[in-house]
Tab-separated table of C-alpha atoms and ligand atoms in Angstrom:
chain	number	residue	atom	x	y	z
N	28	MET	CA	-2.796	-11.594	4.043
N	29	ASN	CA	-5.858	-9.852	2.692
N	30	ALA	CA	-5.541	-6.096	2.921
N	31	THR	CA	-8.095	-3.797	4.500
N	32	LEU	CA	-9.357	-1.414	1.827
N	33	LEU	CA	-8.962	2.261	2.664
N	34	GLN	CA	-12.143	3.845	1.348
N	35	GLY	CA	-11.684	7.578	0.848
N	36	LYS	CA	-15.427	8.113	0.716
N	37	GLU	CA	-15.919	6.991	4.334
N	38	ILE	CA	-13.201	9.286	5.684
N	39	ALA	CA	-14.444	12.112	3.445
N	40	GLY	CA	-17.947	11.605	4.876
N	41	LYS	CA	-16.710	12.169	8.429
N	42	ILE	CA	-14.701	15.257	7.450
N	43	LYS	CA	-17.705	16.669	5.554
N	44	GLU	CA	-19.979	16.197	8.547
N	45	ALA	CA	-17.568	18.166	10.733
N	46	LEU	CA	-17.138	20.867	8.053
N	47	LYS	CA	-20.880	21.308	7.675
N	48	LYS	CA	-21.229	22.012	11.383
N	49	GLU	CA	-18.226	24.325	11.349
N	50	ILE	CA	-19.598	26.320	8.394
N	51	GLU	CA	-22.935	26.715	10.230
N	52	ALA	CA	-21.092	27.988	13.301
N	53	LEU	CA	-18.997	30.401	11.201
N	54	LYS	CA	-22.145	31.717	9.545
N	55	HIS	CA	-23.684	32.276	12.948
N	56	LYS	CA	-20.564	34.101	14.151
N	57	THR	CA	-19.830	36.296	11.086
N	58	GLY	CA	-23.098	36.399	9.127
N	59	LEU	CA	-21.101	35.164	6.111
N	60	VAL	CA	-20.455	31.872	4.337
N	61	PRO	CA	-17.219	30.868	2.562
N	62	ARG	CA	-17.157	31.400	-1.198
N	63	LEU	CA	-14.904	29.498	-3.606
N	64	VAL	CA	-14.258	30.962	-7.049
N	65	SER	CA	-13.008	28.627	-9.724
N	66	ILE	CA	-11.386	30.036	-12.852
N	67	GLN	CA	-11.378	28.002	-16.035
N	68	VAL	CA	-9.566	29.215	-19.135
N	69	GLY	CA	-10.987	27.815	-22.364
N	70	ASP	CA	-12.828	24.535	-22.529
N	71	ASN	CA	-11.417	21.306	-21.130
N	72	ALA	CA	-13.547	18.184	-20.690
N	73	ALA	CA	-11.352	16.786	-17.875
N	74	SER	CA	-11.468	19.955	-15.776
N	75	SER	CA	-15.231	20.239	-16.331
N	76	VAL	CA	-15.619	16.894	-14.503
N	77	TYR	CA	-13.634	18.283	-11.529
N	78	ILE	CA	-15.595	21.544	-11.589
N	79	ASN	CA	-18.950	19.705	-11.399
N	80	SER	CA	-17.722	17.627	-8.480
N	81	GLN	CA	-16.304	20.689	-6.666
N	82	LYS	CA	-19.565	22.613	-7.142
N	83	LYS	CA	-21.773	19.740	-5.966
N	84	ASN	CA	-19.623	19.043	-2.899
N	85	ALA	CA	-19.177	22.726	-2.005
N	86	GLU	CA	-22.891	23.511	-2.162
N	87	ALA	CA	-23.777	20.419	-0.133
N	88	LEU	CA	-21.618	21.841	2.677
N	89	GLY	CA	-22.980	25.381	2.447
N	90	ILE	CA	-19.979	26.850	0.585
N	91	GLU	CA	-20.897	29.152	-2.301
N	92	TYR	CA	-19.268	28.120	-5.587
N	93	GLU	CA	-18.781	30.460	-8.513
N	94	LEU	CA	-17.341	29.405	-11.861
N	95	LYS	CA	-15.631	32.099	-13.903
N	96	VAL	CA	-14.862	31.050	-17.479
N	97	LEU	CA	-12.337	33.033	-19.519
N	98	GLY	CA	-12.106	32.501	-23.286
N	99	ALA	CA	-9.357	30.258	-24.679
N	100	SER	CA	-7.673	33.383	-26.076
N	101	ALA	CA	-7.254	34.910	-22.577
N	102	THR	CA	-3.727	36.153	-21.899
N	103	GLU	CA	-1.535	35.546	-18.855
N	104	GLU	CA	-1.852	39.236	-17.926
N	105	GLY	CA	-5.644	39.088	-18.283
N	106	LEU	CA	-5.842	36.028	-16.040
N	107	ILE	CA	-3.575	37.586	-13.415
N	108	LYS	CA	-5.660	40.767	-13.462
N	109	GLU	CA	-8.773	38.666	-12.827
N	110	ILE	CA	-7.050	36.949	-9.892
N	111	GLU	CA	-5.945	40.296	-8.444
N	112	THR	CA	-9.535	41.557	-8.580
N	113	MET	CA	-10.627	38.497	-6.597
N	114	ASN	CA	-7.760	38.893	-4.142
N	115	GLY	CA	-9.207	42.311	-3.339
N	116	ASN	CA	-12.832	41.156	-3.112
N	117	LYS	CA	-13.706	40.453	0.516
N	118	HIS	CA	-16.587	38.206	-0.535
N	119	VAL	CA	-14.169	35.738	-2.182
N	120	THR	CA	-12.694	33.264	0.327
N	121	GLY	CA	-10.824	30.857	-1.930
N	122	ILE	CA	-9.543	30.857	-5.513
N	123	ILE	CA	-8.755	27.830	-7.636
N	124	VAL	CA	-7.361	27.994	-11.158
N	125	GLN	CA	-8.224	24.898	-13.175
N	126	LEU	CA	-5.306	23.235	-14.927
N	127	PRO	CA	-4.199	22.667	-17.596
N	128	LEU	CA	-3.908	26.275	-18.753
N	129	PRO	CA	-3.585	27.033	-22.469
N	130	LYS	CA	-0.073	26.990	-23.954
N	131	GLY	CA	1.862	30.198	-23.376
N	132	ILE	CA	0.429	30.857	-19.884
N	133	ASP	CA	2.996	30.325	-17.130
N	134	HIS	CA	1.085	28.375	-14.470
N	135	ARG	CA	3.678	29.121	-11.776
N	136	ARG	CA	3.268	32.861	-12.280
N	137	VAL	CA	-0.501	32.424	-12.171
N	138	MET	CA	-0.423	30.360	-8.941
N	139	SER	CA	1.882	32.943	-7.359
N	140	ALA	CA	-0.619	35.706	-8.175
N	141	ILE	CA	-3.261	34.163	-5.883
N	142	SER	CA	-3.234	35.690	-2.397
N	143	PRO	CA	-1.606	33.106	-0.064
N	144	LEU	CA	-4.632	33.588	2.231
N	145	LYS	CA	-7.038	32.613	-0.598
N	146	ASP	CA	-4.947	29.761	-1.984
N	147	ALA	CA	-7.506	26.909	-1.867
N	148	GLU	CA	-5.120	24.390	-3.397
N	149	GLY	CA	-2.178	25.247	-1.158
N	150	MET	CA	0.103	25.683	-4.171
N	151	HIS	CA	1.302	29.266	-3.565
N	152	PRO	CA	5.114	29.307	-2.966
N	153	GLU	CA	4.534	30.861	0.471
N	154	ASN	CA	2.200	28.027	1.514
N	155	LEU	CA	4.561	25.400	0.058
N	156	GLY	CA	7.338	27.031	2.092
N	157	HIS	CA	5.243	26.537	5.237
N	158	VAL	CA	4.886	22.835	4.333
N	159	LEU	CA	8.695	22.681	4.446
N	160	LEU	CA	8.729	24.482	7.804
N	161	GLY	CA	6.053	22.167	9.179
N	162	ASP	CA	3.576	24.913	10.110
N	163	ALA	CA	1.402	25.106	6.971
N	164	LYS	CA	-2.272	26.024	7.235
N	165	LEU	CA	-3.154	25.520	3.552
N	166	VAL	CA	-1.648	22.253	2.288
N	167	PRO	CA	-1.882	20.735	-1.242
N	168	CYS	CA	-5.069	18.641	-1.216
N	169	THR	CA	-3.877	15.338	-2.703
N	170	ALA	CA	-0.859	15.195	-0.409
N	171	GLN	CA	-3.215	15.863	2.542
N	172	ALA	CA	-5.528	13.100	1.282
N	173	ALA	CA	-2.681	10.570	1.308
N	174	MET	CA	-1.784	11.606	4.882
N	175	GLU	CA	-5.412	11.291	6.059
N	176	LEU	CA	-5.589	7.780	4.606
N	177	ILE	CA	-2.338	6.732	6.282
N	178	GLU	CA	-3.437	8.227	9.605
N	179	SER	CA	-6.809	6.409	9.354
N	180	THR	CA	-4.917	3.096	9.748
N	181	GLY	CA	-3.669	4.181	13.171
N	182	THR	CA	-0.050	3.635	12.025
N	183	LYS	CA	2.482	5.858	13.750
N	184	LEU	CA	4.856	7.279	11.142
N	185	TYR	CA	7.697	7.977	13.582
N	186	GLY	CA	10.764	6.017	12.381
N	187	LYS	CA	8.826	4.126	9.686
N	188	GLU	CA	10.251	3.480	6.208
N	189	ALA	CA	8.128	5.574	3.845
N	190	VAL	CA	8.700	5.512	0.083
N	191	VAL	CA	7.066	8.054	-2.223
N	192	ILE	CA	7.110	7.281	-5.950
N	193	GLY	CA	6.681	10.482	-7.972
N	194	HIS	CA	8.128	13.906	-7.181
N	195	SER	CA	5.622	16.313	-8.733
N	196	GLU	CA	5.083	19.728	-7.161
N	197	ILE	CA	1.430	18.941	-6.553
N	198	VAL	CA	1.714	15.493	-4.924
N	199	GLY	CA	5.091	13.791	-4.412
N	200	LYS	CA	7.226	16.701	-3.156
N	201	PRO	CA	4.785	18.168	-0.608
N	202	LEU	CA	3.829	14.677	0.551
N	203	SER	CA	7.454	13.728	1.176
N	204	LEU	CA	7.784	16.829	3.396
N	205	LEU	CA	4.593	15.982	5.314
N	206	LEU	CA	6.011	12.499	5.966
N	207	LEU	CA	9.365	13.943	7.059
N	208	ASN	CA	7.562	16.314	9.418
N	209	LYS	CA	6.137	13.176	11.096
N	210	PHE	CA	9.660	11.699	11.361
N	211	ALA	CA	9.125	8.948	8.792
N	212	THR	CA	12.399	7.903	7.132
N	213	THR	CA	11.382	9.111	3.711
N	214	THR	CA	12.720	8.082	0.300
N	215	VAL	CA	11.529	9.834	-2.854
N	216	CYS	CA	11.740	7.940	-6.161
N	217	HIS	CA	11.080	9.384	-9.624
N	218	ILE	CA	11.690	8.805	-13.295
N	219	ALA	CA	15.471	8.558	-12.857
N	220	THR	CA	15.001	5.862	-10.177
N	221	GLY	CA	12.857	3.935	-12.643
N	222	GLU	CA	15.331	4.398	-15.494
N	223	ARG	CA	18.179	3.160	-13.328
N	224	GLY	CA	16.191	-0.018	-12.677
N	225	VAL	CA	16.234	0.263	-8.877
N	226	LEU	CA	12.547	0.997	-8.261
N	227	PRO	CA	11.857	-2.575	-6.966
N	228	ASP	CA	14.727	-2.257	-4.435
N	229	HIS	CA	13.193	0.880	-2.926
N	230	VAL	CA	9.601	-0.411	-2.995
N	231	LYS	CA	10.693	-3.552	-1.134
N	232	THR	CA	11.848	-1.451	1.841
N	233	ALA	CA	8.546	0.461	2.168
N	234	GLU	CA	6.380	0.016	5.239
N	235	ILE	CA	4.378	2.938	3.851
N	236	LEU	CA	4.274	3.152	0.046
N	237	ILE	CA	2.680	6.053	-1.799
N	238	VAL	CA	2.624	5.990	-5.585
N	239	ALA	CA	1.803	9.089	-7.652
N	240	VAL	CA	3.128	8.507	-11.151
N	241	GLY	CA	0.292	8.052	-13.656
N	242	LYS	CA	1.402	4.749	-15.222
N	243	ALA	CA	-1.036	1.851	-15.038
N	244	GLU	CA	0.154	-0.932	-12.706
N	245	LEU	CA	3.780	0.239	-12.746
N	246	ILE	CA	4.302	-1.171	-9.233
N	247	LYS	CA	4.344	-4.964	-9.216
N	248	SER	CA	2.824	-6.921	-6.356
N	249	GLU	CA	5.980	-8.980	-5.792
N	250	TRP	CA	7.900	-5.794	-4.881
N	251	ILE	CA	5.493	-4.926	-2.068
N	252	ARG	CA	6.621	-5.595	1.486
N	253	THR	CA	4.308	-7.912	3.404
N	254	GLY	CA	2.119	-5.869	5.742
N	255	ALA	CA	2.773	-2.545	3.989
N	256	THR	CA	0.309	0.346	3.788
N	257	VAL	CA	-0.155	1.182	0.097
N	258	ILE	CA	-1.639	4.493	-1.062
N	259	ASP	CA	-2.221	4.571	-4.806
N	260	VAL	CA	-2.728	8.117	-6.061
N	261	GLY	CA	-2.503	7.255	-9.768
N	262	ILE	CA	-5.529	7.408	-12.027
N	263	ASN	CA	-5.145	5.740	-15.412
N	264	ARG	CA	-7.751	4.913	-18.020
N	265	VAL	CA	-7.281	1.439	-19.472
N	266	GLY	CA	-10.038	0.697	-21.983
N	267	ASP	CA	-13.241	1.643	-20.191
N	268	LYS	CA	-11.764	1.083	-16.707
N	269	LEU	CA	-9.873	3.291	-14.274
N	270	VAL	CA	-6.847	1.685	-12.650
N	271	GLY	CA	-4.118	2.895	-10.329
N	272	ASP	CA	-0.331	2.755	-10.502
N	273	VAL	CA	-0.208	-0.437	-8.383
N	274	GLU	CA	-1.089	-3.973	-9.489
N	275	PHE	CA	-4.065	-3.904	-7.138
N	276	GLU	CA	-5.554	-7.423	-7.227
N	277	LYS	CA	-2.312	-9.180	-6.288
N	278	ALA	CA	-0.944	-6.354	-4.138
N	279	LYS	CA	-3.920	-6.643	-1.786
N	280	GLU	CA	-2.764	-10.175	-0.949
N	281	LYS	CA	0.478	-8.747	0.475
N	282	ALA	CA	-0.418	-5.347	1.902
N	283	ALA	CA	-2.092	-4.758	5.277
N	284	PHE	CA	-3.910	-1.655	3.972
N	285	ILE	CA	-4.443	-0.528	0.389
N	286	THR	CA	-6.472	2.137	-1.416
N	287	PRO	CA	-8.663	1.056	-4.330
N	288	VAL	CA	-8.728	3.060	-7.585
N	289	PRO	CA	-11.236	4.553	-7.989
N	290	GLY	CA	-12.574	5.183	-4.473
N	291	GLY	CA	-9.384	5.670	-2.442
N	292	VAL	CA	-7.571	8.999	-2.702
N	293	GLY	CA	-9.913	10.661	-5.236
N	294	PRO	CA	-13.027	11.198	-3.062
N	295	LEU	CA	-10.915	12.756	-0.307
N	296	THR	CA	-9.128	15.284	-2.495
N	297	VAL	CA	-12.172	17.448	-3.194
N	298	THR	CA	-13.216	17.334	0.477
N	299	LEU	CA	-9.801	18.578	1.546
N	300	LEU	CA	-9.947	21.360	-1.033
N	301	LEU	CA	-13.144	22.491	0.707
N	302	ARG	CA	-11.543	22.126	4.134
N	303	ASN	CA	-8.809	24.465	2.879
N	304	VAL	CA	-11.533	26.979	1.912
N	305	VAL	CA	-12.928	26.844	5.455
N	306	THR	CA	-9.413	27.271	6.876
N	307	ALA	CA	-8.879	30.254	4.532
N	308	PHE	CA	-12.147	31.786	5.782
N	309	LYS	CA	-10.982	31.493	9.392
N	310	LEU	CA	-7.559	32.967	8.555
N	311	GLN	CA	-9.180	35.907	6.778
N	312	HIS	CA	-11.543	36.534	9.700
N	313	GLU	CA	-8.821	35.881	12.276
N	314	ILE	CA	-10.839	33.099	13.862
N	315	ARG	CA	-8.578	30.698	15.743
N	316	ASN	CA	-9.349	27.148	16.849
P	30	NAD	P1	3.298	14.215	-12.814
P	30	NAD	O1	3.272	13.723	-14.232
P	30	NAD	O2	3.424	15.649	-12.529
P	30	NAD	O3	4.484	13.465	-12.061
P	30	NAD	C1	4.765	12.107	-12.263
P	30	NAD	C2	5.924	11.681	-11.407
P	30	NAD	O4	6.196	10.311	-11.673
P	30	NAD	C3	7.229	12.434	-11.693
P	30	NAD	O5	7.871	12.699	-10.467
P	30	NAD	C4	8.045	11.445	-12.511
P	30	NAD	O6	9.463	11.620	-12.346
P	30	NAD	C5	7.583	10.121	-11.932
P	30	NAD	N1	7.749	8.982	-12.841
P	30	NAD	C6	7.368	8.894	-14.133
P	30	NAD	N2	7.681	7.666	-14.628
P	30	NAD	C7	8.254	6.977	-13.624
P	30	NAD	C8	8.801	5.665	-13.509
P	30	NAD	N3	8.809	4.829	-14.538
P	30	NAD	N4	9.314	5.287	-12.321
P	30	NAD	C9	9.322	6.121	-11.258
P	30	NAD	N5	8.801	7.378	-11.310
P	30	NAD	C10	8.295	7.794	-12.472
P	30	NAD	O7	1.995	13.583	-12.142
P	30	NAD	P2	1.088	14.061	-10.893
P	30	NAD	O8	0.353	15.301	-11.247
P	30	NAD	O9	1.873	13.997	-9.623
P	30	NAD	O10	0.025	12.864	-10.885
P	30	NAD	C11	0.425	11.519	-10.724
P	30	NAD	C12	-0.792	10.620	-10.820
P	30	NAD	O11	-1.677	10.940	-9.767
P	30	NAD	C13	-1.610	10.782	-12.098
P	30	NAD	O12	-2.161	9.525	-12.464
P	30	NAD	C14	-2.724	11.716	-11.701
P	30	NAD	O13	-3.893	11.538	-12.480
P	30	NAD	C15	-2.958	11.268	-10.275
P	30	NAD	N6	-3.556	12.296	-9.409
P	30	NAD	C16	-4.624	11.928	-8.673
P	30	NAD	C17	-5.228	12.830	-7.824
P	30	NAD	C18	-6.389	12.399	-6.992
P	30	NAD	O14	-7.082	13.212	-6.414
P	30	NAD	N7	-6.635	11.119	-6.837
P	30	NAD	C19	-4.737	14.142	-7.737
P	30	NAD	C20	-3.594	14.493	-8.477
P	30	NAD	C21	-3.004	13.544	-9.311
C-alpha cells in the first residue's frame, strides 16, 4: 500500500477562500472587520515565527492583526489587566496570548482571563467545557486541524477504533473528546502507556491514529495497522530537518492516508485560528449561520 498524503495546505486553501468571502460579507453587513490582538511577553524566537505567520495569514484574509509586546519583566497582574482592557474594547474580536510565558506567570489564570467570546485559541475553560458537551463554537485549533484532515479522507468515524497518543490540554485531550463526539471508540495513550511498554499494542488497533507527543519517530511503522489513517501532529527538529512523531517513510507503505511533517497539520492550524476569529466576530455581533 502507498498512502495518500494529506496535505494541510490544500485543505487550508479551501477554508481560506471561504473565509475571505465570509469576511467581505461581514464587512458589508456591519461596516467592521475582525481584529485579532496577539500578546507576546518578552522575546521568544519560536513564538516570533508563529506571530509572523499569523500576521501574514490574517492580513491576507482581511483580518486586522495587532501585536502587543510586553516587557519580559511584565507581571501576571499586569498581563491580566491588559487582557481585561481588550475584553472591554469592542474593536478587538479575538485575543491570543503567545506561549511560553515567562516563569512565574500562571498560564491557566491568564487563559481564563480572556473573555470566552474572544478566545481565539479555544482554550478558555468555558470553551473547553463546550467541547466536552459537544456544542463548542470555539475549539482548540490543532485538535480542529486533526479533525479536518480525518474528515477530508471521507472516513466515517462512527464505531471506528481511534487512538490518540498524547494527552495535552491543547491537543490530545480536546481531540479525544471531538472523536468521542463523533462516536469513534477512542483510546488515549500518554507517557504512562509508553512507560508500561504497551504503546505498540494500542497503536496496532488504530484505524485512525493521531500522534501528538513531540518525540521524533516514536511510532514505528511495524506497529501501524494496514490501511490506517495516520495524523502526525508532532514537530521535531533533527539536525537541520523537521520530522514528525511517526516513522514516516516506512509508515506510508502501510497506511491508507498519512500527513507529512512539515506540510500536514501545521498549515491548517493557523487557518483554523483565523476561522475561530471569524466565529468570534459573529458571536459578538449575534450573527447566526
Ligand atoms: P505536550 O508536551 O504538552 O504533551 C506531550 C504528550 O505526550 C503528553 O500527553 C505526554 O504524556 C505524552 N508522551 C510523552 N512521551 C510519551 C511516550 N514515550 N509515549 C506515549 N506518550 C508520551 O505536547 P503538545 O503541546 O501536545 O505537543 C505535542 C507535539 O505536537 C509537539 O511536537 C508540538 O510541537 C506539536 N504541535 C504541533 C502543532 C501544529 O500546529 N502542527 C500544534 C501544537 C503542537
